[in-house]
Amino acid sequence: ARTAMDLGRGRSLPDALVAMDGAARCLLASRLANSERALRLGTAPESALAEVHTELRDAYAEVWSWPGTRVLRHALDLLDPRSESPFESWSRGYLLQSGLPAFEVNAPLRGASGRLYYGDFVWRRARVVGEADGMAKYGLTALDQRRALQRQRAREDDLAADGWRTVRWATGDSASALTSRVRHALAQARVTA
């Protein structure tokens, strides 16, 4: 918890969320077996989540008067341990700052086949899914990368067949690029809805 404060202090909100979300996930894992699964399924006990928030707020209380801590207070209010990677946390920070409509984090949705998927960011009413694509998920070998891309295409086709529009961005894309892509997809959804 204290390391998150040190890492987030004096940073932008998206960068502070990387530290806060990561700390929250680690703290939850120390309290709850299978915490990753519980977060994914929405079954993490409220008491465990409250303990994590309390520990982070206590760490903030130790540094609140130091320079660069105003962003920490804001990040504490917005932290979400469901963000599964630093890139998702960073992306969420920029999406929150952009004034875009509210979204769900790592939310379940079904494709036309009935298969269950999870979207990094889901705007359910607009039927838009935002995906923060870090490169690690594609694997290290050419074969792993080809298989991952095939699975990604099949998933995207299944969702599109049920009316979902997928917006992707990758590490290296700017914050303005990701927010403008999402804004465009949401505007298109309103036009075609």
PDB file of C-alpha atoms in Angstrom:
ATOM      1  CA  ALA A   1       0.000   0.000   0.000  1.00  0.00           C
ATOM      2  CA  ARG A   2       2.747   2.419   0.904  1.00  0.00           C
ATOM      3  CA  THR A   3       4.705   1.584  -2.252  1.00  0.00           C
ATOM      4  CA  ALA A   4       1.628   2.480  -4.312  1.00  0.00           C
ATOM      5  CA  MET A   5       1.596   5.899  -2.649  1.00  0.00           C
ATOM      6  CA  ASP A   6       5.267   6.433  -3.438  1.00  0.00           C
ATOM      7  CA  LEU A   7       4.842   5.311  -7.046  1.00  0.00           C
ATOM      8  CA  GLY A   8       1.681   7.343  -7.669  1.00  0.00           C
ATOM      9  CA  ARG A   9       2.722  10.565  -5.947  1.00  0.00           C
ATOM     10  CA  GLY A  10       3.281  13.433  -8.365  1.00  0.00           C
ATOM     11  CA  ARG A  11       2.053  11.437 -11.361  1.00  0.00           C
ATOM     12  CA  SER A  12      -0.892  11.859 -13.687  1.00  0.00           C
ATOM     13  CA  LEU A  13      -4.142  10.175 -12.717  1.00  0.00           C
ATOM     14  CA  PRO A  14      -3.675   7.334 -15.255  1.00  0.00           C
ATOM     15  CA  ASP A  15      -0.185   6.631 -13.921  1.00  0.00           C
ATOM     16  CA  ALA A  16      -1.369   6.795 -10.303  1.00  0.00           C
ATOM     17  CA  LEU A  17      -4.146   4.317 -11.132  1.00  0.00           C
ATOM     18  CA  VAL A  18      -1.537   1.858 -12.406  1.00  0.00           C
ATOM     19  CA  ALA A  19       0.040   1.877  -8.931  1.00  0.00           C
ATOM     20  CA  MET A  20      -3.258   1.891  -7.011  1.00  0.00           C
ATOM     21  CA  ASP A  21      -4.996  -0.832  -9.020  1.00  0.00           C
ATOM     22  CA  GLY A  22      -1.899  -3.024  -8.877  1.00  0.00           C
ATOM     23  CA  ALA A  23      -1.590  -2.592  -5.124  1.00  0.00           C
ATOM     24  CA  ALA A  24      -5.285  -3.339  -4.649  1.00  0.00           C
ATOM     25  CA  ARG A  25      -4.965  -6.575  -6.651  1.00  0.00           C
ATOM     26  CA  CYS A  26      -1.895  -7.646  -4.650  1.00  0.00           C
ATOM     27  CA  LEU A  27      -3.508  -6.812  -1.323  1.00  0.00           C
ATOM     28  CA  LEU A  28      -6.652  -8.707  -2.285  1.00  0.00           C
ATOM     29  CA  ALA A  29      -4.575 -11.724  -3.369  1.00  0.00           C
ATOM     30  CA  SER A  30      -2.936 -11.768   0.065  1.00  0.00           C
ATOM     31  CA  ARG A  31      -6.378 -12.000   1.693  1.00  0.00           C
ATOM     32  CA  LEU A  32      -8.309 -14.185  -0.696  1.00  0.00           C
ATOM     33  CA  ALA A  33      -7.435 -17.457  -2.420  1.00  0.00           C
ATOM     34  CA  ASN A  34      -8.356 -17.365  -6.112  1.00  0.00           C
ATOM     35  CA  SER A  35      -8.750 -13.600  -5.993  1.00  0.00           C
ATOM     36  CA  GLU A  36      -8.288 -13.290  -9.775  1.00  0.00           C
ATOM     37  CA  ARG A  37     -11.244 -15.606 -10.381  1.00  0.00           C
ATOM     38  CA  ALA A  38     -13.339 -13.896  -7.709  1.00  0.00           C
ATOM     39  CA  LEU A  39     -12.710 -10.495  -9.309  1.00  0.00           C
ATOM     40  CA  ARG A  40     -13.559 -11.842 -12.762  1.00  0.00           C
ATOM     41  CA  LEU A  41     -16.789 -13.443 -11.551  1.00  0.00           C
ATOM     42  CA  GLY A  42     -17.758 -10.560  -9.259  1.00  0.00           C
ATOM     43  CA  THR A  43     -17.708 -12.815  -6.190  1.00  0.00           C
ATOM     44  CA  ALA A  44     -14.933 -11.121  -4.211  1.00  0.00           C
ATOM     45  CA  PRO A  45     -16.343 -10.551  -0.705  1.00  0.00           C
ATOM     46  CA  GLU A  46     -17.192  -6.932   0.030  1.00  0.00           C
ATOM     47  CA  SER A  47     -15.411  -7.297   3.380  1.00  0.00           C
ATOM     48  CA  ALA A  48     -12.114  -8.187   1.660  1.00  0.00           C
ATOM     49  CA  LEU A  49     -12.491  -5.302  -0.797  1.00  0.00           C
ATOM     50  CA  ALA A  50     -13.252  -2.932   2.088  1.00  0.00           C
ATOM     51  CA  GLU A  51     -10.118  -4.108   3.937  1.00  0.00           C
ATOM     52  CA  VAL A  52      -8.018  -3.373   0.857  1.00  0.00           C
ATOM     53  CA  HIS A  53      -9.504   0.127   0.542  1.00  0.00           C
ATOM     54  CA  THR A  54      -8.886   0.745   4.242  1.00  0.00           C
ATOM     55  CA  GLU A  55      -5.252  -0.328   3.966  1.00  0.00           C
ATOM     56  CA  LEU A  56      -4.709   1.954   0.987  1.00  0.00           C
ATOM     57  CA  ARG A  57      -6.456   4.874   2.717  1.00  0.00           C
ATOM     58  CA  ASP A  58      -4.294   4.315   5.816  1.00  0.00           C
ATOM     59  CA  ALA A  59      -1.190   4.463   3.632  1.00  0.00           C
ATOM     60  CA  TYR A  60      -2.503   7.662   2.072  1.00  0.00           C
ATOM     61  CA  ALA A  61      -3.038   9.147   5.547  1.00  0.00           C
ATOM     62  CA  GLU A  62       0.707   8.786   6.148  1.00  0.00           C
ATOM     63  CA  VAL A  63       1.614  10.921   3.119  1.00  0.00           C
ATOM     64  CA  TRP A  64      -1.405  13.180   2.500  1.00  0.00           C
ATOM     65  CA  SER A  65       0.466  16.408   3.264  1.00  0.00           C
ATOM     66  CA  TRP A  66       3.440  15.640   1.028  1.00  0.00           C
ATOM     67  CA  PRO A  67       3.846  17.326  -2.354  1.00  0.00           C
ATOM     68  CA  GLY A  68       2.165  15.555  -5.250  1.00  0.00           C
ATOM     69  CA  THR A  69      -0.421  13.661  -3.205  1.00  0.00           C
ATOM     70  CA  ARG A  70      -3.606  15.320  -4.477  1.00  0.00           C
ATOM     71  CA  VAL A  71      -3.699  12.855  -7.382  1.00  0.00           C
ATOM     72  CA  LEU A  72      -3.487   9.967  -4.896  1.00  0.00           C
ATOM     73  CA  ARG A  73      -6.727  11.038  -3.243  1.00  0.00           C
ATOM     74  CA  HIS A  74      -8.459  11.094  -6.606  1.00  0.00           C
ATOM     75  CA  ALA A  75      -6.945   7.716  -7.592  1.00  0.00           C
ATOM     76  CA  LEU A  76      -8.137   6.185  -4.313  1.00  0.00           C
ATOM     77  CA  ASP A  77     -11.692   7.133  -5.202  1.00  0.00           C
ATOM     78  CA  LEU A  78     -11.362   5.603  -8.679  1.00  0.00           C
ATOM     79  CA  LEU A  79      -9.213   2.526  -8.093  1.00  0.00           C
ATOM     80  CA  ASP A  80     -10.585  -0.739  -9.411  1.00  0.00           C
ATOM     81  CA  PRO A  81      -8.832  -4.056  -8.773  1.00  0.00           C
ATOM     82  CA  ARG A  82     -10.731  -5.566 -11.729  1.00  0.00           C
ATOM     83  CA  SER A  83      -8.247  -3.850 -14.053  1.00  0.00           C
ATOM     84  CA  GLU A  84      -6.125  -6.829 -15.023  1.00  0.00           C
ATOM     85  CA  SER A  85      -2.976  -5.086 -16.235  1.00  0.00           C
ATOM     86  CA  PRO A  86      -1.088  -1.825 -15.891  1.00  0.00           C
ATOM     87  CA  PHE A  87      -2.114  -0.964 -19.454  1.00  0.00           C
ATOM     88  CA  GLU A  88      -5.795  -1.427 -18.594  1.00  0.00           C
ATOM     89  CA  SER A  89      -5.390   0.825 -15.539  1.00  0.00           C
ATOM     90  CA  TRP A  90      -3.582   3.473 -17.594  1.00  0.00           C
ATOM     91  CA  SER A  91      -6.253   3.293 -20.304  1.00  0.00           C
ATOM     92  CA  ARG A  92      -9.048   3.511 -17.726  1.00  0.00           C
ATOM     93  CA  GLY A  93      -7.476   6.641 -16.274  1.00  0.00           C
ATOM     94  CA  TYR A  94      -7.555   8.392 -19.633  1.00  0.00           C
ATOM     95  CA  LEU A  95     -11.069   7.145 -20.399  1.00  0.00           C
ATOM     96  CA  LEU A  96     -12.265   8.520 -17.054  1.00  0.00           C
ATOM     97  CA  GLN A  97     -10.602  11.894 -17.689  1.00  0.00           C
ATOM     98  CA  SER A  98     -11.991  12.186 -21.219  1.00  0.00           C
ATOM     99  CA  GLY A  99     -15.615  12.750 -20.216  1.00  0.00           C
ATOM    100  CA  LEU A 100     -16.811   9.664 -22.092  1.00  0.00           C
ATOM    101  CA  PRO A 101     -19.930   7.885 -20.786  1.00  0.00           C
ATOM    102  CA  ALA A 102     -19.549   5.485 -17.876  1.00  0.00           C
ATOM    103  CA  PHE A 103     -18.358   1.977 -18.671  1.00  0.00           C
ATOM    104  CA  GLU A 104     -17.993  -1.401 -16.993  1.00  0.00           C
ATOM    105  CA  VAL A 105     -14.548  -2.881 -16.304  1.00  0.00           C
ATOM    106  CA  ASN A 106     -13.822  -6.474 -17.368  1.00  0.00           C
ATOM    107  CA  ALA A 107     -17.515  -7.130 -17.767  1.00  0.00           C
ATOM    108  CA  PRO A 108     -19.120 -10.302 -19.083  1.00  0.00           C
ATOM    109  CA  LEU A 109     -20.907 -10.305 -22.435  1.00  0.00           C
ATOM    110  CA  ARG A 110     -22.128 -12.983 -24.818  1.00  0.00           C
ATOM    111  CA  GLY A 111     -21.561 -13.419 -28.505  1.00  0.00           C
ATOM    112  CA  ALA A 112     -24.131 -14.622 -31.035  1.00  0.00           C
ATOM    113  CA  SER A 113     -23.033 -18.203 -30.308  1.00  0.00           C
ATOM    114  CA  GLY A 114     -23.958 -17.772 -26.646  1.00  0.00           C
ATOM    115  CA  ARG A 115     -20.311 -18.016 -25.648  1.00  0.00           C
ATOM    116  CA  LEU A 116     -19.256 -15.905 -22.670  1.00  0.00           C
ATOM    117  CA  TYR A 117     -16.488 -13.315 -23.092  1.00  0.00           C
ATOM    118  CA  TYR A 118     -15.109 -10.523 -20.959  1.00  0.00           C
ATOM    119  CA  GLY A 119     -14.505  -7.044 -22.332  1.00  0.00           C
ATOM    120  CA  ASP A 120     -11.828  -4.794 -20.857  1.00  0.00           C
ATOM    121  CA  PHE A 121     -14.221  -1.826 -21.104  1.00  0.00           C
ATOM    122  CA  VAL A 122     -17.904  -2.270 -21.939  1.00  0.00           C
ATOM    123  CA  TRP A 123     -20.446   0.381 -22.907  1.00  0.00           C
ATOM    124  CA  ARG A 124     -23.424  -1.975 -22.774  1.00  0.00           C
ATOM    125  CA  ARG A 125     -26.173   0.376 -24.011  1.00  0.00           C
ATOM    126  CA  ALA A 126     -24.091   1.358 -27.042  1.00  0.00           C
ATOM    127  CA  ARG A 127     -22.895  -2.256 -27.517  1.00  0.00           C
ATOM    128  CA  VAL A 128     -19.279  -1.125 -27.681  1.00  0.00           C
ATOM    129  CA  VAL A 129     -16.349  -3.093 -26.256  1.00  0.00           C
ATOM    130  CA  GLY A 130     -12.970  -1.435 -25.705  1.00  0.00           C
ATOM    131  CA  GLU A 131      -9.886  -3.653 -25.667  1.00  0.00           C
ATOM    132  CA  ALA A 132      -6.510  -2.514 -24.328  1.00  0.00           C
ATOM    133  CA  ASP A 133      -4.145  -4.818 -26.198  1.00  0.00           C
ATOM    134  CA  GLY A 134      -0.848  -5.340 -24.447  1.00  0.00           C
ATOM    135  CA  MET A 135       1.539  -7.437 -26.484  1.00  0.00           C
ATOM    136  CA  ALA A 136       2.213 -10.088 -23.810  1.00  0.00           C
ATOM    137  CA  LYS A 137      -1.146 -11.772 -24.416  1.00  0.00           C
ATOM    138  CA  TYR A 138      -0.104 -12.755 -27.935  1.00  0.00           C
ATOM    139  CA  GLY A 139       2.752 -14.986 -26.782  1.00  0.00           C
ATOM    140  CA  LEU A 140       6.413 -15.163 -27.694  1.00  0.00           C
ATOM    141  CA  THR A 141       6.492 -17.567 -30.644  1.00  0.00           C
ATOM    142  CA  ALA A 142       5.037 -17.056 -34.096  1.00  0.00           C
ATOM    143  CA  LEU A 143       2.752 -20.046 -33.547  1.00  0.00           C
ATOM    144  CA  ASP A 144       1.438 -18.651 -30.238  1.00  0.00           C
ATOM    145  CA  GLN A 145       0.867 -15.259 -31.834  1.00  0.00           C
ATOM    146  CA  ARG A 146      -0.994 -16.755 -34.805  1.00  0.00           C
ATOM    147  CA  ARG A 147      -3.243 -18.809 -32.503  1.00  0.00           C
ATOM    148  CA  ALA A 148      -3.926 -15.796 -30.268  1.00  0.00           C
ATOM    149  CA  LEU A 149      -4.860 -13.682 -33.294  1.00  0.00           C
ATOM    150  CA  GLN A 150      -7.158 -16.439 -34.595  1.00  0.00           C
ATOM    151  CA  ARG A 151      -8.915 -16.635 -31.216  1.00  0.00           C
ATOM    152  CA  GLN A 152      -9.191 -12.845 -31.155  1.00  0.00           C
ATOM    153  CA  ARG A 153     -10.744 -12.765 -34.643  1.00  0.00           C
ATOM    154  CA  ALA A 154     -13.217 -15.532 -33.798  1.00  0.00           C
ATOM    155  CA  ARG A 155     -14.214 -13.723 -30.598  1.00  0.00           C
ATOM    156  CA  GLU A 156     -14.629 -10.418 -32.413  1.00  0.00           C
ATOM    157  CA  ASP A 157     -16.693 -12.039 -35.191  1.00  0.00           C
ATOM    158  CA  ASP A 158     -18.933 -13.755 -32.635  1.00  0.00           C
ATOM    159  CA  LEU A 159     -19.514 -10.473 -30.802  1.00  0.00           C
ATOM    160  CA  ALA A 160     -20.083  -8.558 -34.054  1.00  0.00           C
ATOM    161  CA  ALA A 161     -22.696 -11.126 -35.084  1.00  0.00           C
ATOM    162  CA  ASP A 162     -24.589 -10.146 -31.934  1.00  0.00           C
ATOM    163  CA  GLY A 163     -24.289  -6.409 -32.649  1.00  0.00           C
ATOM    164  CA  TRP A 164     -21.179  -5.551 -30.636  1.00  0.00           C
ATOM    165  CA  ARG A 165     -18.590  -3.138 -32.015  1.00  0.00           C
ATOM    166  CA  THR A 166     -15.004  -3.674 -30.801  1.00  0.00           C
ATOM    167  CA  VAL A 167     -12.520  -0.827 -30.448  1.00  0.00           C
ATOM    168  CA  ARG A 168      -8.855  -1.742 -29.937  1.00  0.00           C
ATOM    169  CA  TRP A 169      -5.768   0.160 -28.928  1.00  0.00           C
ATOM    170  CA  ALA A 170      -2.277  -1.071 -28.195  1.00  0.00           C
ATOM    171  CA  THR A 171       0.671  -0.093 -26.083  1.00  0.00           C
ATOM    172  CA  GLY A 172       2.341   2.818 -27.778  1.00  0.00           C
ATOM    173  CA  ASP A 173      -0.945   4.415 -28.861  1.00  0.00           C
ATOM    174  CA  SER A 174      -1.470   7.853 -27.394  1.00  0.00           C
ATOM    175  CA  ALA A 175      -4.183   8.689 -24.892  1.00  0.00           C
ATOM    176  CA  SER A 176      -5.832  10.945 -27.458  1.00  0.00           C
ATOM    177  CA  ALA A 177      -5.856   8.127 -30.019  1.00  0.00           C
ATOM    178  CA  LEU A 178      -7.577   5.728 -27.657  1.00  0.00           C
ATOM    179  CA  THR A 179     -10.184   8.233 -26.480  1.00  0.00           C
ATOM    180  CA  SER A 180     -10.958   9.412 -30.018  1.00  0.00           C
ATOM    181  CA  ARG A 181     -11.417   5.804 -31.208  1.00  0.00           C
ATOM    182  CA  VAL A 182     -13.833   5.115 -28.389  1.00  0.00           C
ATOM    183  CA  ARG A 183     -15.650   8.417 -28.898  1.00  0.00           C
ATOM    184  CA  HIS A 184     -16.035   7.617 -32.617  1.00  0.00           C
ATOM    185  CA  ALA A 185     -17.389   4.099 -31.911  1.00  0.00           C
ATOM    186  CA  LEU A 186     -19.877   5.449 -29.379  1.00  0.00           C
ATOM    187  CA  ALA A 187     -21.021   8.130 -31.854  1.00  0.00           C
ATOM    188  CA  GLN A 188     -21.431   5.494 -34.580  1.00  0.00           C
ATOM    189  CA  ALA A 189     -23.459   3.333 -32.202  1.00  0.00           C
ATOM    190  CA  ARG A 190     -25.863   6.222 -31.608  1.00  0.00           C
ATOM    191  CA  VAL A 191     -26.201   6.898 -35.342  1.00  0.00           C
ATOM    192  CA  THR A 192     -26.917   3.260 -36.186  1.00  0.00           C
ATOM    193  CA  ALA A 193     -29.038   2.521 -33.106  1.00  0.00           C
TER     194      ALA A 193
END
